Short mmCIF file of C-alpha atoms and ligand atoms in Angstrom, two decimals:
data_model
loop_
_atom_site.label_atom_id
_atom_site.label_comp_id
_atom_site.label_asym_id
_atom_site.label_seq_id
_atom_site.Cartn_x
_atom_site.Cartn_y
_atom_site.Cartn_z
CA MET A 1 40.66 1.51 -123.74
CA MET A 2 44.20 2.44 -124.66
CA ASN A 3 45.98 2.40 -128.01
CA VAL A 4 49.46 1.15 -127.23
CA LEU A 5 52.28 1.60 -129.72
CA VAL A 6 54.71 -1.30 -129.30
CA LEU A 7 58.23 -0.62 -130.58
CA ASN A 8 61.16 -2.94 -131.19
CA SER A 9 64.15 -1.07 -132.52
CA GLY A 10 67.25 -2.61 -134.11
CA SER A 11 70.30 -0.98 -135.67
CA SER A 12 68.65 -0.39 -139.02
CA SER A 13 65.09 -1.54 -138.45
CA LEU A 14 62.08 -0.56 -136.37
CA LYS A 15 59.28 -3.07 -135.87
CA PHE A 16 55.98 -1.81 -134.53
CA GLN A 17 52.45 -2.83 -133.63
CA LEU A 18 49.50 -0.75 -132.54
CA ILE A 19 47.35 -2.68 -130.09
CA ALA A 20 44.12 -1.52 -128.47
CA THR A 21 43.73 -3.03 -125.03
CA ASP A 22 42.68 -2.53 -121.42
CA LEU A 23 42.31 -4.70 -118.32
CA ASP A 24 38.94 -6.03 -119.41
CA ARG A 25 40.21 -6.96 -122.86
CA ILE A 26 43.29 -8.62 -121.35
CA GLN A 27 41.01 -10.68 -119.12
CA HIS A 28 38.89 -11.82 -122.07
CA ASP A 29 41.78 -12.18 -124.51
CA ALA A 30 40.07 -9.55 -126.66
CA ASP A 31 42.97 -7.18 -127.39
CA GLU A 32 42.72 -5.70 -130.87
CA ARG A 33 45.68 -5.42 -133.24
CA LEU A 34 45.02 -2.27 -135.26
CA CYS A 35 48.16 -2.23 -137.33
CA ARG A 36 51.60 -3.80 -137.54
CA GLY A 37 54.68 -3.31 -139.63
CA GLU A 38 58.35 -2.61 -139.97
CA VAL A 39 60.70 0.08 -141.22
CA GLU A 40 63.80 -1.50 -142.73
CA ARG A 41 67.07 -0.08 -144.06
CA ILE A 42 66.95 2.99 -141.85
CA GLY A 43 69.87 5.24 -142.76
CA GLY A 44 69.09 5.43 -146.45
CA GLU A 45 66.08 4.85 -148.64
CA ALA A 46 64.00 3.02 -146.04
CA ILE A 47 61.35 0.42 -146.86
CA ILE A 48 58.17 0.67 -144.83
CA THR A 49 55.85 -2.35 -144.67
CA VAL A 50 52.49 -2.05 -142.96
CA GLN A 51 49.49 -4.27 -142.50
CA MET A 52 46.13 -3.05 -141.19
CA ARG A 53 44.29 -5.55 -139.00
CA ASN A 54 44.22 -8.61 -141.25
CA GLY A 55 44.35 -6.63 -144.47
CA PRO A 56 46.92 -6.93 -147.25
CA ARG A 57 50.51 -5.76 -146.73
CA GLN A 58 51.39 -2.36 -148.16
CA LYS A 59 54.92 -1.31 -148.96
CA PHE A 60 56.35 2.14 -149.55
CA THR A 61 59.69 3.90 -149.32
CA ALA A 62 60.99 7.11 -147.74
CA SER A 63 64.39 8.58 -147.07
CA LEU A 64 64.86 8.13 -143.30
CA ALA A 65 68.24 8.98 -141.80
CA ASP A 66 67.93 7.48 -138.30
CA ILE A 67 65.62 5.95 -135.67
CA PRO A 68 64.04 9.31 -134.65
CA ALA A 69 63.26 10.08 -138.29
CA ALA A 70 61.79 6.60 -138.80
CA LEU A 71 59.61 6.86 -135.68
CA ASP A 72 58.47 10.36 -136.57
CA TYR A 73 57.50 9.19 -140.05
CA LEU A 74 55.71 6.17 -138.65
CA VAL A 75 53.55 7.91 -136.04
CA ARG A 76 52.58 10.67 -138.47
CA TRP A 77 51.56 8.03 -140.98
CA ILE A 78 49.54 6.17 -138.32
CA ALA A 79 47.69 9.40 -137.37
CA SER A 80 47.12 10.47 -140.98
CA ASP A 81 44.08 9.77 -143.14
CA ARG A 82 46.30 7.69 -145.41
CA SER A 83 46.63 4.96 -142.81
CA GLY A 84 42.88 4.46 -142.46
CA ILE A 85 43.23 3.70 -138.71
CA LYS A 86 40.05 5.33 -137.48
CA GLU A 87 40.97 4.81 -133.82
CA VAL A 88 43.96 7.15 -134.19
CA GLN A 89 43.12 10.54 -135.68
CA THR A 90 45.84 12.54 -133.90
CA LEU A 91 48.95 11.72 -131.89
CA ALA A 92 46.88 12.23 -128.72
CA ASP A 93 44.95 9.04 -129.56
CA ILE A 94 48.04 6.99 -128.81
CA GLY A 95 47.86 6.41 -125.05
CA ALA A 96 51.24 4.82 -124.33
CA VAL A 97 54.37 3.37 -125.86
CA GLY A 98 55.77 -0.04 -124.91
CA HIS A 99 59.40 -0.73 -125.80
CA ARG A 100 61.16 -4.03 -126.14
CA VAL A 101 64.48 -3.47 -124.36
CA VAL A 102 67.08 -6.19 -124.85
CA HIS A 103 69.16 -6.01 -121.68
CA GLY A 104 68.00 -5.08 -118.21
CA GLY A 105 71.00 -6.61 -116.45
CA GLU A 106 70.28 -7.39 -112.81
CA MET A 107 68.32 -4.19 -112.43
CA PHE A 108 64.98 -5.19 -113.93
CA ALA A 109 63.06 -8.32 -112.99
CA GLU A 110 59.83 -6.95 -114.47
CA SER A 111 58.49 -4.33 -116.85
CA VAL A 112 58.62 -0.71 -115.64
CA ILE A 113 57.43 2.78 -116.51
CA ILE A 114 60.39 4.59 -118.03
CA THR A 115 61.45 7.53 -115.85
CA ASP A 116 64.73 9.45 -116.09
CA GLU A 117 66.13 7.12 -113.46
CA VAL A 118 65.06 4.03 -115.41
CA LEU A 119 66.54 5.45 -118.60
CA LYS A 120 69.82 5.95 -116.77
CA LYS A 121 69.79 2.32 -115.63
CA ILE A 122 69.13 1.14 -119.18
CA GLU A 123 72.14 3.21 -120.19
CA ASP A 124 74.15 1.50 -117.46
CA CYS A 125 73.34 -1.82 -119.15
CA ILE A 126 74.89 -0.72 -122.48
CA ASP A 127 78.10 -2.54 -121.56
CA LEU A 128 76.16 -5.79 -121.40
CA ALA A 129 74.46 -5.31 -124.79
CA PRO A 130 76.50 -2.76 -126.72
CA LEU A 131 74.79 -3.60 -130.02
CA HIS A 132 71.23 -3.53 -128.75
CA ASN A 133 70.56 -1.21 -125.81
CA PRO A 134 71.76 1.99 -127.58
CA ASN A 135 69.09 1.53 -130.27
CA ASN A 136 66.42 0.95 -127.63
CA ILE A 137 67.51 4.13 -125.85
CA LYS A 138 67.45 6.16 -129.07
CA CYS A 139 63.92 4.96 -129.67
CA ILE A 140 62.77 5.86 -126.13
CA VAL A 141 64.28 9.35 -126.39
CA ALA A 142 62.77 9.85 -129.86
CA ALA A 143 59.32 8.82 -128.62
CA ARG A 144 59.64 11.27 -125.73
CA GLN A 145 60.46 14.04 -128.18
CA ILE A 146 57.62 13.22 -130.52
CA PHE A 147 54.88 12.60 -127.94
CA GLY A 148 56.12 14.86 -125.14
CA PRO A 149 57.27 13.84 -121.64
CA LYS A 150 53.73 13.22 -120.33
CA LEU A 151 53.04 10.19 -122.52
CA PRO A 152 53.77 7.06 -120.46
CA GLN A 153 56.42 4.78 -121.86
CA VAL A 154 57.11 1.29 -120.52
CA GLY A 155 60.22 -0.86 -120.89
CA VAL A 156 59.77 -4.63 -121.29
CA PHE A 157 63.08 -6.45 -120.96
CA ASP A 158 64.21 -9.62 -122.75
CA THR A 159 66.18 -10.56 -119.68
CA ALA A 160 63.58 -9.78 -116.97
CA PHE A 161 61.77 -13.14 -116.92
CA HIS A 162 65.06 -14.95 -116.30
CA GLN A 163 65.97 -12.90 -113.23
CA SER A 164 64.38 -15.67 -111.13
CA ILE A 165 67.15 -18.09 -112.17
CA PRO A 166 69.03 -19.12 -109.01
CA GLU A 167 72.72 -18.45 -108.45
CA PRO A 168 74.05 -21.97 -109.16
CA ALA A 169 72.38 -21.82 -112.59
CA TYR A 170 73.46 -18.32 -113.55
CA LEU A 171 77.05 -18.23 -112.28
CA TYR A 172 79.89 -19.22 -114.59
CA ALA A 173 82.74 -21.08 -112.93
CA VAL A 174 85.26 -18.31 -113.58
CA PRO A 175 86.96 -16.20 -110.88
CA TYR A 176 84.17 -14.71 -108.81
CA HIS A 177 85.59 -11.19 -108.96
CA LEU A 178 84.72 -11.15 -112.68
CA TYR A 179 81.08 -11.40 -111.69
CA ARG A 180 81.50 -8.66 -109.09
CA ARG A 181 83.55 -6.36 -111.32
CA HIS A 182 81.97 -6.88 -114.71
CA HIS A 183 78.63 -8.58 -113.97
CA ILE A 184 79.74 -11.64 -115.94
CA ARG A 185 76.99 -14.21 -115.47
CA ARG A 186 74.22 -15.87 -117.41
CA TYR A 187 71.25 -13.53 -118.04
CA GLY A 188 69.22 -15.26 -120.76
CA PHE A 189 67.10 -13.67 -123.48
CA HIS A 190 63.80 -14.21 -125.32
CA GLY A 191 62.24 -13.84 -121.85
CA THR A 192 59.07 -12.19 -123.13
CA SER A 193 58.52 -15.06 -125.53
CA HIS A 194 59.17 -17.81 -122.96
CA ARG A 195 56.91 -16.03 -120.49
CA TYR A 196 54.12 -15.59 -123.03
CA VAL A 197 54.02 -19.22 -124.18
CA ALA A 198 54.23 -20.49 -120.59
CA TYR A 199 51.25 -18.27 -119.82
CA ARG A 200 49.27 -19.55 -122.85
CA TYR A 201 50.12 -23.12 -121.85
CA ARG A 202 48.64 -22.67 -118.42
CA VAL A 203 45.53 -21.05 -119.91
CA LEU A 204 45.11 -24.02 -122.28
CA ARG A 205 45.60 -26.55 -119.47
CA LYS A 206 43.60 -24.52 -116.94
CA LEU A 207 46.50 -24.46 -114.49
CA THR A 208 47.65 -21.87 -112.01
CA ARG A 209 50.98 -20.16 -112.42
CA GLU A 210 52.42 -22.25 -109.57
CA GLN A 211 51.34 -25.46 -111.34
CA THR A 212 53.19 -24.57 -114.54
CA HIS A 213 56.24 -26.81 -115.04
CA VAL A 214 57.40 -26.67 -118.65
CA ILE A 215 60.40 -26.53 -120.91
CA THR A 216 59.84 -23.89 -123.58
CA LEU A 217 61.81 -24.01 -126.83
CA HIS A 218 61.93 -20.76 -128.77
CA LEU A 219 63.26 -21.89 -132.16
CA GLY A 220 63.47 -19.04 -134.64
CA ASN A 221 66.47 -17.42 -136.21
CA GLY A 222 67.68 -17.04 -132.62
CA CYS A 223 67.01 -20.12 -130.48
CA SER A 224 66.77 -20.67 -126.74
CA ALA A 225 65.30 -23.08 -124.22
CA ALA A 226 63.93 -22.20 -120.80
CA ALA A 227 63.23 -24.39 -117.79
CA ILE A 228 60.11 -23.01 -116.12
CA ARG A 229 59.15 -24.33 -112.70
CA GLY A 230 56.15 -22.98 -110.81
CA GLY A 231 55.74 -20.39 -113.58
CA CYS A 232 59.25 -19.00 -112.99
CA SER A 233 62.32 -19.35 -115.16
CA VAL A 234 64.86 -21.51 -113.30
CA ASP A 235 67.34 -21.96 -116.13
CA THR A 236 67.83 -20.98 -119.75
CA SER A 237 70.24 -21.83 -122.55
CA MET A 238 71.36 -18.34 -123.58
CA GLY A 239 73.97 -16.77 -121.35
CA MET A 240 75.75 -13.49 -120.84
CA THR A 241 74.97 -12.86 -124.52
CA PRO A 242 72.59 -14.62 -126.92
CA LEU A 243 75.49 -16.67 -128.32
CA GLU A 244 75.36 -19.50 -125.77
CA GLY A 245 73.18 -22.59 -125.87
CA LEU A 246 71.27 -24.01 -128.80
CA VAL A 247 72.43 -24.05 -132.41
CA MET A 248 70.82 -21.08 -134.20
CA GLY A 249 70.48 -19.71 -137.73
CA THR A 250 73.93 -18.10 -137.72
CA ARG A 251 75.12 -18.56 -134.10
CA SER A 252 77.13 -21.53 -132.91
CA GLY A 253 75.55 -21.87 -129.49
CA ASP A 254 77.72 -23.79 -126.96
CA ILE A 255 81.36 -24.27 -127.90
CA ASP A 256 84.58 -24.91 -126.03
CA PRO A 257 85.73 -21.36 -125.12
CA ALA A 258 89.33 -22.32 -125.94
CA ILE A 259 88.28 -22.50 -129.61
CA VAL A 260 88.08 -18.70 -129.79
CA ASN A 261 91.80 -18.29 -129.32
CA LEU A 262 92.54 -21.23 -131.54
CA ILE A 263 90.50 -19.89 -134.46
CA ALA A 264 92.04 -16.45 -133.97
CA THR A 265 95.57 -17.86 -134.16
CA LYS A 266 95.00 -20.31 -137.00
CA GLU A 267 92.92 -17.98 -139.17
CA GLY A 268 94.76 -14.76 -138.33
CA LEU A 269 91.67 -13.10 -136.92
CA SER A 270 91.17 -10.73 -134.02
CA THR A 271 88.99 -11.92 -131.14
CA HIS A 272 86.37 -9.43 -132.33
CA GLN A 273 86.38 -11.09 -135.72
CA VAL A 274 86.04 -14.53 -134.16
CA ASP A 275 83.13 -13.21 -132.11
CA ALA A 276 81.49 -12.03 -135.34
CA LEU A 277 82.21 -15.40 -136.98
CA LEU A 278 80.50 -17.25 -134.12
CA ASN A 279 77.52 -14.88 -134.22
CA THR A 280 76.98 -14.41 -137.95
CA GLN A 281 78.73 -17.21 -139.89
CA SER A 282 78.04 -20.26 -137.74
CA GLY A 283 75.04 -22.36 -136.72
CA LEU A 284 72.86 -23.75 -139.52
CA LEU A 285 74.59 -21.47 -142.02
CA GLY A 286 78.07 -22.48 -140.89
CA ILE A 287 77.51 -26.23 -141.01
CA SER A 288 75.43 -26.34 -144.19
CA GLY A 289 77.49 -23.70 -145.99
CA LEU A 290 74.21 -22.79 -147.63
CA THR A 291 71.75 -20.79 -145.57
CA ASN A 292 70.46 -19.97 -142.09
CA ASP A 293 66.89 -20.48 -143.29
CA MET A 294 65.46 -23.74 -141.95
CA ARG A 295 62.74 -23.82 -144.59
CA VAL A 296 65.30 -23.78 -147.39
CA LEU A 297 67.43 -26.40 -145.62
CA GLN A 298 64.50 -28.76 -145.30
CA GLN A 299 63.57 -28.33 -148.94
CA GLU A 300 67.19 -28.97 -149.91
CA LEU A 301 67.25 -32.12 -147.78
CA ARG A 302 64.07 -33.42 -149.40
CA GLU A 303 65.19 -32.67 -152.93
CA HIS A 304 68.94 -33.38 -152.87
CA ASP A 305 69.69 -35.15 -149.59
CA ASP A 306 72.79 -32.95 -149.22
CA ARG A 307 75.13 -34.32 -146.55
CA ARG A 308 76.02 -31.02 -144.89
CA VAL A 309 72.44 -29.85 -144.93
CA ARG A 310 71.48 -33.06 -143.17
CA LEU A 311 74.29 -32.56 -140.67
CA ALA A 312 73.20 -28.99 -139.93
CA ILE A 313 69.67 -30.19 -139.17
CA GLU A 314 70.92 -33.12 -137.11
CA VAL A 315 73.26 -31.00 -134.99
CA PHE A 316 70.46 -28.46 -134.47
CA CYS A 317 67.99 -31.11 -133.27
CA TYR A 318 70.55 -33.04 -131.21
CA ARG A 319 71.48 -29.91 -129.25
CA ALA A 320 67.84 -29.09 -128.58
CA ARG A 321 67.18 -32.65 -127.33
CA LYS A 322 70.27 -32.48 -125.12
CA TYR A 323 68.96 -29.32 -123.46
CA ILE A 324 65.56 -30.91 -122.90
CA GLY A 325 67.28 -33.78 -121.08
CA ALA A 326 69.46 -31.43 -119.07
CA PHE A 327 66.54 -29.24 -118.04
CA LEU A 328 64.40 -32.25 -117.10
CA ALA A 329 67.18 -33.20 -114.68
CA CYS A 330 67.69 -29.64 -113.41
CA MET A 331 64.04 -28.94 -112.71
CA GLY A 332 63.09 -32.40 -111.45
CA GLY A 333 60.89 -33.25 -114.45
CA ALA A 334 58.38 -31.20 -116.41
CA ASP A 335 54.79 -31.64 -117.54
CA ALA A 336 55.30 -30.42 -121.09
CA ILE A 337 57.64 -29.24 -123.81
CA VAL A 338 56.35 -26.13 -125.61
CA PHE A 339 57.53 -25.28 -129.13
CA THR A 340 57.47 -21.70 -130.42
CA GLY A 341 59.32 -19.35 -132.84
CA GLY A 342 59.34 -19.60 -136.65
CA ILE A 343 60.77 -23.14 -136.70
CA GLY A 344 59.04 -24.41 -133.56
CA GLU A 345 55.64 -23.16 -134.69
CA ASN A 346 55.84 -24.29 -138.30
CA SER A 347 58.06 -27.30 -138.74
CA ALA A 348 56.47 -30.63 -137.74
CA ASP A 349 59.57 -32.39 -139.08
CA ILE A 350 62.00 -30.56 -136.78
CA ARG A 351 59.70 -31.07 -133.79
CA ALA A 352 59.55 -34.80 -134.57
CA ARG A 353 63.33 -35.02 -134.91
CA ILE A 354 63.86 -33.25 -131.58
CA CYS A 355 61.36 -35.43 -129.74
CA ALA A 356 62.59 -38.70 -131.28
CA GLY A 357 64.10 -40.89 -128.58
CA LEU A 358 62.46 -39.03 -125.71
CA GLU A 359 60.02 -41.90 -125.09
CA TRP A 360 62.05 -42.80 -121.98
CA ALA A 361 60.89 -39.47 -120.55
CA GLY A 362 57.25 -40.27 -121.34
CA LEU A 363 57.02 -38.17 -124.50
CA ARG A 364 55.32 -39.63 -127.57
CA LEU A 365 54.27 -37.40 -130.43
CA ASP A 366 50.97 -37.94 -132.20
CA GLU A 367 52.05 -37.82 -135.84
CA THR A 368 48.75 -36.52 -137.16
CA ARG A 369 48.41 -33.82 -134.51
CA ASN A 370 52.01 -32.80 -135.07
CA GLN A 371 51.45 -32.41 -138.82
CA GLN A 372 48.25 -30.45 -138.25
CA MET A 373 49.70 -27.98 -135.77
CA VAL A 374 51.31 -25.41 -138.07
CA GLY A 375 51.27 -21.84 -136.79
CA VAL A 376 48.39 -22.65 -134.43
CA GLU A 377 48.07 -23.48 -130.76
CA GLY A 378 47.57 -27.06 -129.64
CA GLU A 379 48.84 -30.33 -128.24
CA ILE A 380 50.98 -32.58 -130.43
CA SER A 381 51.68 -35.45 -128.03
CA SER A 382 49.64 -38.66 -127.94
CA SER A 383 47.08 -39.20 -125.19
CA ASP A 384 49.28 -41.81 -123.46
CA SER A 385 52.17 -39.35 -123.03
CA SER A 386 53.10 -38.39 -119.50
CA LEU A 387 55.35 -35.62 -120.82
CA HIS A 388 53.14 -33.54 -123.11
CA ALA A 389 54.21 -31.50 -126.12
CA TYR A 390 52.53 -28.33 -127.36
CA VAL A 391 52.88 -25.84 -130.16
CA ILE A 392 52.16 -22.28 -129.03
CA PRO A 393 52.80 -19.36 -131.40
CA THR A 394 54.61 -16.62 -129.54
CA ASP A 395 53.32 -13.05 -129.35
CA GLU A 396 55.88 -10.83 -127.67
CA GLU A 397 54.20 -7.63 -128.89
CA LEU A 398 50.93 -8.57 -127.25
CA LEU A 399 52.65 -9.19 -123.94
CA ILE A 400 54.49 -5.85 -124.25
CA ALA A 401 51.19 -4.04 -124.88
CA ARG A 402 49.56 -5.80 -121.93
CA ASP A 403 52.48 -5.07 -119.59
CA THR A 404 52.37 -1.44 -120.71
CA VAL A 405 48.72 -1.08 -119.73
CA ARG A 406 49.20 -2.98 -116.47
CA CYS A 407 52.24 -0.90 -115.49
CA ILE A 408 50.39 2.34 -116.16
CA LEU A 409 47.36 1.22 -114.13
CA GLY A 410 49.55 -0.08 -111.32
CA GLU A 411 48.30 -3.64 -111.82
CA PRO A 412 50.60 -6.57 -111.03
CA HIS A 413 51.88 -8.32 -114.14
CA PRO A 414 53.41 -11.58 -113.12
CA SER A 415 52.38 -13.74 -116.07
P1 AMP B 501 61.72 -16.32 -136.47
O1 AMP B 501 63.06 -15.76 -136.13
O2 AMP B 501 60.93 -16.74 -135.27
O3 AMP B 501 60.93 -15.46 -137.43
O4 AMP B 501 61.99 -17.68 -137.28
C1 AMP B 501 62.68 -17.71 -138.47
C2 AMP B 501 63.02 -19.16 -138.82
O5 AMP B 501 61.82 -19.94 -138.90
C3 AMP B 501 63.72 -19.31 -140.17
O6 AMP B 501 64.78 -20.23 -140.06
C4 AMP B 501 62.63 -19.89 -141.04
O7 AMP B 501 63.14 -20.66 -142.10
C5 AMP B 501 61.90 -20.76 -140.05
N1 AMP B 501 60.60 -21.19 -140.56
C6 AMP B 501 59.51 -20.45 -140.81
N2 AMP B 501 58.52 -21.23 -141.35
C7 AMP B 501 59.03 -22.49 -141.44
C8 AMP B 501 58.53 -23.75 -141.91
N3 AMP B 501 57.31 -23.87 -142.39
N4 AMP B 501 59.34 -24.83 -141.83
C9 AMP B 501 60.59 -24.71 -141.34
N5 AMP B 501 61.12 -23.57 -140.89
C10 AMP B 501 60.36 -22.47 -140.93
#
């Protein structure tokens, strides 16, 4: 049995989970989540939120200057009596660390043990994800300092699952030398989430990996769709960066690239500023002018029937439906659509809006099942559907912990 510390580091936040698992537990779906939480506002008076097993959330504050300080604080708290985690009495009781790493470029098609060489390659990918990879690297280096070089650390990449996407689907139709020189191509993200829900789907349906043909929709604050054929990703909506594809909380998703220059000229902005506008001021927030929070938008629609709120929701659902249609064509049909992410898992209304008009493809939602399936796993299509629909809550941390154990034990980890 191994206590795996799963880390997901952002610019000013560090999310973590402590998961006890081994091959036997993975097999029987009996992994144990000992603790989870988040350090926010790193760089000043940080807020630490923790939750033991299924206990109540506790909140406290500490002055934490950077990621190493936050991680140091966190692991010492986990190993202290204050945490009440009896499985971890000293740092030596943590057997491995699994890191979510955003960009693995073309170098990582699966999770790997982090060696010096691997760390160097992750550094080489900084150009592709300048806002994300540096934080992941800081966290890996900090963990090495705290636990010592002997503790195994594993990198699980957001992009890895999509490395199976074939050339015609990942190449942009721009001069080919840009791909050769600058690696400009579609990579895709949310891979761990798409991979996890595709895996759960095949467990639910008692299928093999090769029999798994699904379109997965990760609809959270970030949103992406993946076309999964024979258990492998064959296309996805996010591109070189997470900006492409579906409409998201604050990201535009697909736009005409000529708009960038146009906005820059008309609004007197630099291209960097337009990039920020498309990433942080667009999407649901941009159209509604109100919020990126789907829950609030839906409440607003119910209570005030605001026109722009309705538009934001309609554009969001239209784009998702358009991708379903496109992927059905690209992958030669699918057996199911799988909804996940905060919106996909919880909002029956959005699921119904997305699936409306997909009867031609054999998809009919069962209204009662759809309403019932909130934050739980299950089918939401009617029994006469030939294209099924499922809700499957994602669990990226669990997959990271499992990959970490499997990498360390030299076990294959294809699912
Ligand atoms: P995530 O990034 O996966 O945590 O998802 C965040 C998004 O899920 C936000 O837009 C939330 O408003 C949305 N969300 C969470 N619960 C619900 C709900 N019950 N109905 C609609 N949207 C929800």
